[in-house]
Short mmCIF file of C-alpha atoms in Angstrom, two decimals:
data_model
loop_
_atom_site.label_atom_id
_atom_site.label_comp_id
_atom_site.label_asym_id
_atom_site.label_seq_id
_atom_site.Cartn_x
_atom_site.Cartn_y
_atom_site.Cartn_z
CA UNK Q 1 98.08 96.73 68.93
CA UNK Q 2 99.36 95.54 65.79
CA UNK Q 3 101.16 91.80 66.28
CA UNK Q 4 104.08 93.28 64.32
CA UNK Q 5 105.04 95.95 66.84
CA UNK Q 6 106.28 92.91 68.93
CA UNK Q 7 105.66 94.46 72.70
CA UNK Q 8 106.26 92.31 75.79
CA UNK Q 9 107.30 93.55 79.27
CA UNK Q 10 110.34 92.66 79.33
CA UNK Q 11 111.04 94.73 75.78
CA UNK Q 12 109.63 97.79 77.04
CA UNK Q 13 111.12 97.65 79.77
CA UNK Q 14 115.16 97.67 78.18
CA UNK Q 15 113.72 100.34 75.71
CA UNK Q 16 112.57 102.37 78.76
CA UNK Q 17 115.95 101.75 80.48
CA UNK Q 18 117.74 103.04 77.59
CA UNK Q 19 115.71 105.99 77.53
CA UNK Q 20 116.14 106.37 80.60
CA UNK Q 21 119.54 106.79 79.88
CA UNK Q 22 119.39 109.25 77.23
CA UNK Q 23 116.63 111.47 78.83
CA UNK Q 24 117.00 110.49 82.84
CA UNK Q 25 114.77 108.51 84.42
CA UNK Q 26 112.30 111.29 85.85
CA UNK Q 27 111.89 112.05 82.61
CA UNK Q 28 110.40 108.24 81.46
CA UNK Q 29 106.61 108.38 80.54
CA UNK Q 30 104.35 105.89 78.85
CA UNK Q 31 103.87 108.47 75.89
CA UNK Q 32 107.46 108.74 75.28
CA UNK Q 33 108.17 104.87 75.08
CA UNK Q 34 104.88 104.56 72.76
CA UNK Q 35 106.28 106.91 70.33
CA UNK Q 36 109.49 105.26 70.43
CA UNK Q 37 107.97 102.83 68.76
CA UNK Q 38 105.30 103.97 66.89
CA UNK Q 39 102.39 102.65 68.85
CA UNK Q 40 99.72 104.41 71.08
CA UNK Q 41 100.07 104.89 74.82
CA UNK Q 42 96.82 102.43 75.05
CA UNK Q 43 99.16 99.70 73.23
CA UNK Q 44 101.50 99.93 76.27
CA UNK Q 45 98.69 98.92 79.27
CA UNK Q 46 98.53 94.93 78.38
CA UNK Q 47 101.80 94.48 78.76
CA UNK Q 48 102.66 97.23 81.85
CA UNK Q 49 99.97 98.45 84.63
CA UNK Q 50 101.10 101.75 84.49
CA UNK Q 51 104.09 104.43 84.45
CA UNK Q 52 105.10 103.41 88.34
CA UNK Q 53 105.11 99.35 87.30
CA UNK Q 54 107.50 100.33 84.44
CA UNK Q 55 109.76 102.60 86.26
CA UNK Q 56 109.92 99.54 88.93
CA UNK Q 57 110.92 97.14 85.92
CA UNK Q 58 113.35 99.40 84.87
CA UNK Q 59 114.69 99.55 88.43
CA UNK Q 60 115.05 95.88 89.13
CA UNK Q 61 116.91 95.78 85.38
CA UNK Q 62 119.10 98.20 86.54
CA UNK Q 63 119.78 96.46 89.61
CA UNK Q 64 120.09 93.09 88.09
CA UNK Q 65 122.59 94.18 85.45
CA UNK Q 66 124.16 96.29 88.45
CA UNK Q 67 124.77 93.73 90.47
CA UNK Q 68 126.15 91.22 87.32
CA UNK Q 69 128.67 93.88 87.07
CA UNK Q 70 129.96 93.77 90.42
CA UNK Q 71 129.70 90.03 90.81
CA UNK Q 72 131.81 89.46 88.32
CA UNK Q 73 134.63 92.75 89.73
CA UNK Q 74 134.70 91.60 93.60
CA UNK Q 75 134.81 87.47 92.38
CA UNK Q 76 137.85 85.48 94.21
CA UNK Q 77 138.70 89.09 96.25
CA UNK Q 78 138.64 89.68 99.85
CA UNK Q 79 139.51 93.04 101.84
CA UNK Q 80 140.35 95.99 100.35
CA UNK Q 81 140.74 94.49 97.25
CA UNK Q 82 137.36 93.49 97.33
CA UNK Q 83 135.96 96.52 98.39
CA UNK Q 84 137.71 98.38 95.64
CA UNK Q 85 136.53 96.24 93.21
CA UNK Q 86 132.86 96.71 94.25
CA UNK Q 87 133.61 100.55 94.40
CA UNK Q 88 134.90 100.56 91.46
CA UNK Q 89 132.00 98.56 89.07
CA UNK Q 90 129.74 100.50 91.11
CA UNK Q 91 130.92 103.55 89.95
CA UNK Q 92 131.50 102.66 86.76
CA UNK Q 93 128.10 101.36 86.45
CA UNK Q 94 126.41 104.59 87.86
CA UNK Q 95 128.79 106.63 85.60
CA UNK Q 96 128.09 105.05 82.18
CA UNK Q 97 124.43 104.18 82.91
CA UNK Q 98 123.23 106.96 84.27
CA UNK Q 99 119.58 106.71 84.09
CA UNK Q 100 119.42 102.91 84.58
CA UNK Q 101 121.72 103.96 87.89
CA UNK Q 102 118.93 106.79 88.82
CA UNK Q 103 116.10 103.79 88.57
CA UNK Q 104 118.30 101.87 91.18
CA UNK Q 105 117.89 104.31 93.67
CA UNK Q 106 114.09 104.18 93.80
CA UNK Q 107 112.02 102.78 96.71
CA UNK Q 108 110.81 99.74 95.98
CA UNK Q 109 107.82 97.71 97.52
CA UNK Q 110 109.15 95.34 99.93
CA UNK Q 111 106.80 92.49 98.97
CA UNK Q 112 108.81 92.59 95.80
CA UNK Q 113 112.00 92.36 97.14
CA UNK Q 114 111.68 88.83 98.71
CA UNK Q 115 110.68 87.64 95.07
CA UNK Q 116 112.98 88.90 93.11
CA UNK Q 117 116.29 87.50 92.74
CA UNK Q 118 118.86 90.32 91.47
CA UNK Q 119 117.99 92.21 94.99
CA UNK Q 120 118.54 88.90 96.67
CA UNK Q 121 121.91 88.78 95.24
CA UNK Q 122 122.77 92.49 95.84
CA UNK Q 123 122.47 91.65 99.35
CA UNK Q 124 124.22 88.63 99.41
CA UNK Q 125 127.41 90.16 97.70
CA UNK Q 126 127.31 93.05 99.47
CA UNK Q 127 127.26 91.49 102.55
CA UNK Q 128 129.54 88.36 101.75
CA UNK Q 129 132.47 91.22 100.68
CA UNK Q 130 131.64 92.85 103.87
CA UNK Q 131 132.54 89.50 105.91
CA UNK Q 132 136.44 89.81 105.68
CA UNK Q 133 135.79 92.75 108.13
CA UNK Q 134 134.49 91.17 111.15
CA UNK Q 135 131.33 92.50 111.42
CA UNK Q 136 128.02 91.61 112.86
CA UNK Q 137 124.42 93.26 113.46
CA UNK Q 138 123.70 96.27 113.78
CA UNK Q 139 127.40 96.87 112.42
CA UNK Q 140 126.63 95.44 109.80
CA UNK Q 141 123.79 97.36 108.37
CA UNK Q 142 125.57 100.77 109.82
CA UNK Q 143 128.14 100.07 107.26
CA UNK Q 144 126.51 98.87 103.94
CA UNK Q 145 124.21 102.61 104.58
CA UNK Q 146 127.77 103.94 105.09
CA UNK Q 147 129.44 102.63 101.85
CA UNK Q 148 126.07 103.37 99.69
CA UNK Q 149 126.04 107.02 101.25
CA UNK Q 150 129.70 107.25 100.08
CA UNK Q 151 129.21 105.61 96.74
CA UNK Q 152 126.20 107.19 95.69
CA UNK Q 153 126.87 110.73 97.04
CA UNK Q 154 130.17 110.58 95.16
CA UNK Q 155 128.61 109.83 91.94
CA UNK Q 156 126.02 112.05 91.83
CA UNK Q 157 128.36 114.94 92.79
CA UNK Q 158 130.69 113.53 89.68
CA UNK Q 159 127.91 112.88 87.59
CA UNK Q 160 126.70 116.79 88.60
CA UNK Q 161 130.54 118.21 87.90
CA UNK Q 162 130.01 119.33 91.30
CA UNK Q 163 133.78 118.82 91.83
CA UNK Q 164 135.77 122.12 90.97
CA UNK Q 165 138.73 121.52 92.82
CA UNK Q 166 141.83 121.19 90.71
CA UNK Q 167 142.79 117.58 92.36
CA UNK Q 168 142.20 114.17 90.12
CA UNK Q 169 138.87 113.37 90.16
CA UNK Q 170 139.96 109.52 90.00
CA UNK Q 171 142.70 110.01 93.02
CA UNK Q 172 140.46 111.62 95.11
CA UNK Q 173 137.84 108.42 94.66
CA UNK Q 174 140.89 105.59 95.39
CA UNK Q 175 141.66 108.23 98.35
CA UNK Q 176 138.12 107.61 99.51
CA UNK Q 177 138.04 103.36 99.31
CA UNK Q 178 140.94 103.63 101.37
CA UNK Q 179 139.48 105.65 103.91
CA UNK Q 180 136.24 103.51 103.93
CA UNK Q 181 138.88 100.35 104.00
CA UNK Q 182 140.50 101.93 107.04
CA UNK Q 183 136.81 102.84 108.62
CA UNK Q 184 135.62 99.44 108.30
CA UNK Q 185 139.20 97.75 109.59
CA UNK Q 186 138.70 99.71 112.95
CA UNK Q 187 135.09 99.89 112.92
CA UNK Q 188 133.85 101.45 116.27
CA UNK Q 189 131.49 98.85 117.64
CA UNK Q 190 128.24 99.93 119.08
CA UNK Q 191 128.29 99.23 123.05
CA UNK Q 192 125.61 97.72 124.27
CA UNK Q 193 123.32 99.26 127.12
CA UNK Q 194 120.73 97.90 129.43
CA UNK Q 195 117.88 98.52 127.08
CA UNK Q 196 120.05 96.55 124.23
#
């Protein structure tokens, strides 16, 4: 590899997000980032193991910059306002970045998770703008998979143009937070049993 092309990780890894972008990220391979710039495929392996450790860098990129985004939206709100905020940036996010927001959805090895900060903090925000509601374990969890279900499933179907109906696209999605806002107000707590 010639010292001029300048590779590290970390650079292919923003050029493969931004393919990602521009192609979708099923559509990221280590051939297409080596021609981007100008190298051979072989240049790319001492800097990433291999097309599944890149599409996991561009993931926790995603995430990280994700996460920034809401961070800053949902700072010094609580409630509704907060979850709107979130909502809203994560939308936003998924919207404008669409390949970056396809990496985020990937599995990723749990060993990996512990050490790596950005996922950290997705939890931790998540969670802290889910305290205002009063809930605890397994509530908890039931509703983060609730709001991601809702958040993701409405962006994809945007993202798609899989809604036809004449109604604002935009008033239909505040319509939604509210009715997640009301859901997690009057959340119906899980009774316990004797096996509990």
């Amino acid at each position: 590899m010639s010292p001029r092309a300048g590779l590290t990780a970390d650079r292919l890894t923003e050029a493969a997000a931004d393919l990602a972008d521009e192609i979708g990220f099923e559509n990221i391979t280590l051939a297409a980032l080596a021609k981007r710039f100008g190298v051979k495929d072989a240049s790319l392996y001492s800097h990433v193991r291999n097309l599944q450790d890149l599409r996991t860098r561009v993931a926790l990129l995603a995430g990280g910059e994700m996460i920034d985004r809401i961070a800053v939206a949902v700072a010094g709100r609580a409630g509704k306002e907060a979850l709107a905020a979130f909502a809203d940036a994560y939308r936003a996010y998924a919207l404008e970045r669409p390949g970056r927001y396809a990496a985020t959805q990937i599995r990723i090895d749990q060993t990996l998770i512990a050490d790596t900060p950005a996922l950290r903090r997705t939890a931790e925000i998540t969670y802290g703008m889910l305290r205002a509601y009063g809930l605890a374990e397994p509530d908890l969890t039931d509703a983060v998979r609730l709001l991601r279900a809702t958040f993701h499933g409405y962006c994809a179907l945007e993202a798609g143009g899989g809604f036809g109906a004449p109604r604002d696209v935009q008033k239909s999605w505040e319509r939604a937070v509210d009715a997640l806002h009301v859901a997690l107000t009057d959340w119906p707590h899980e009774e316990k049993t004797d096996d509990d």
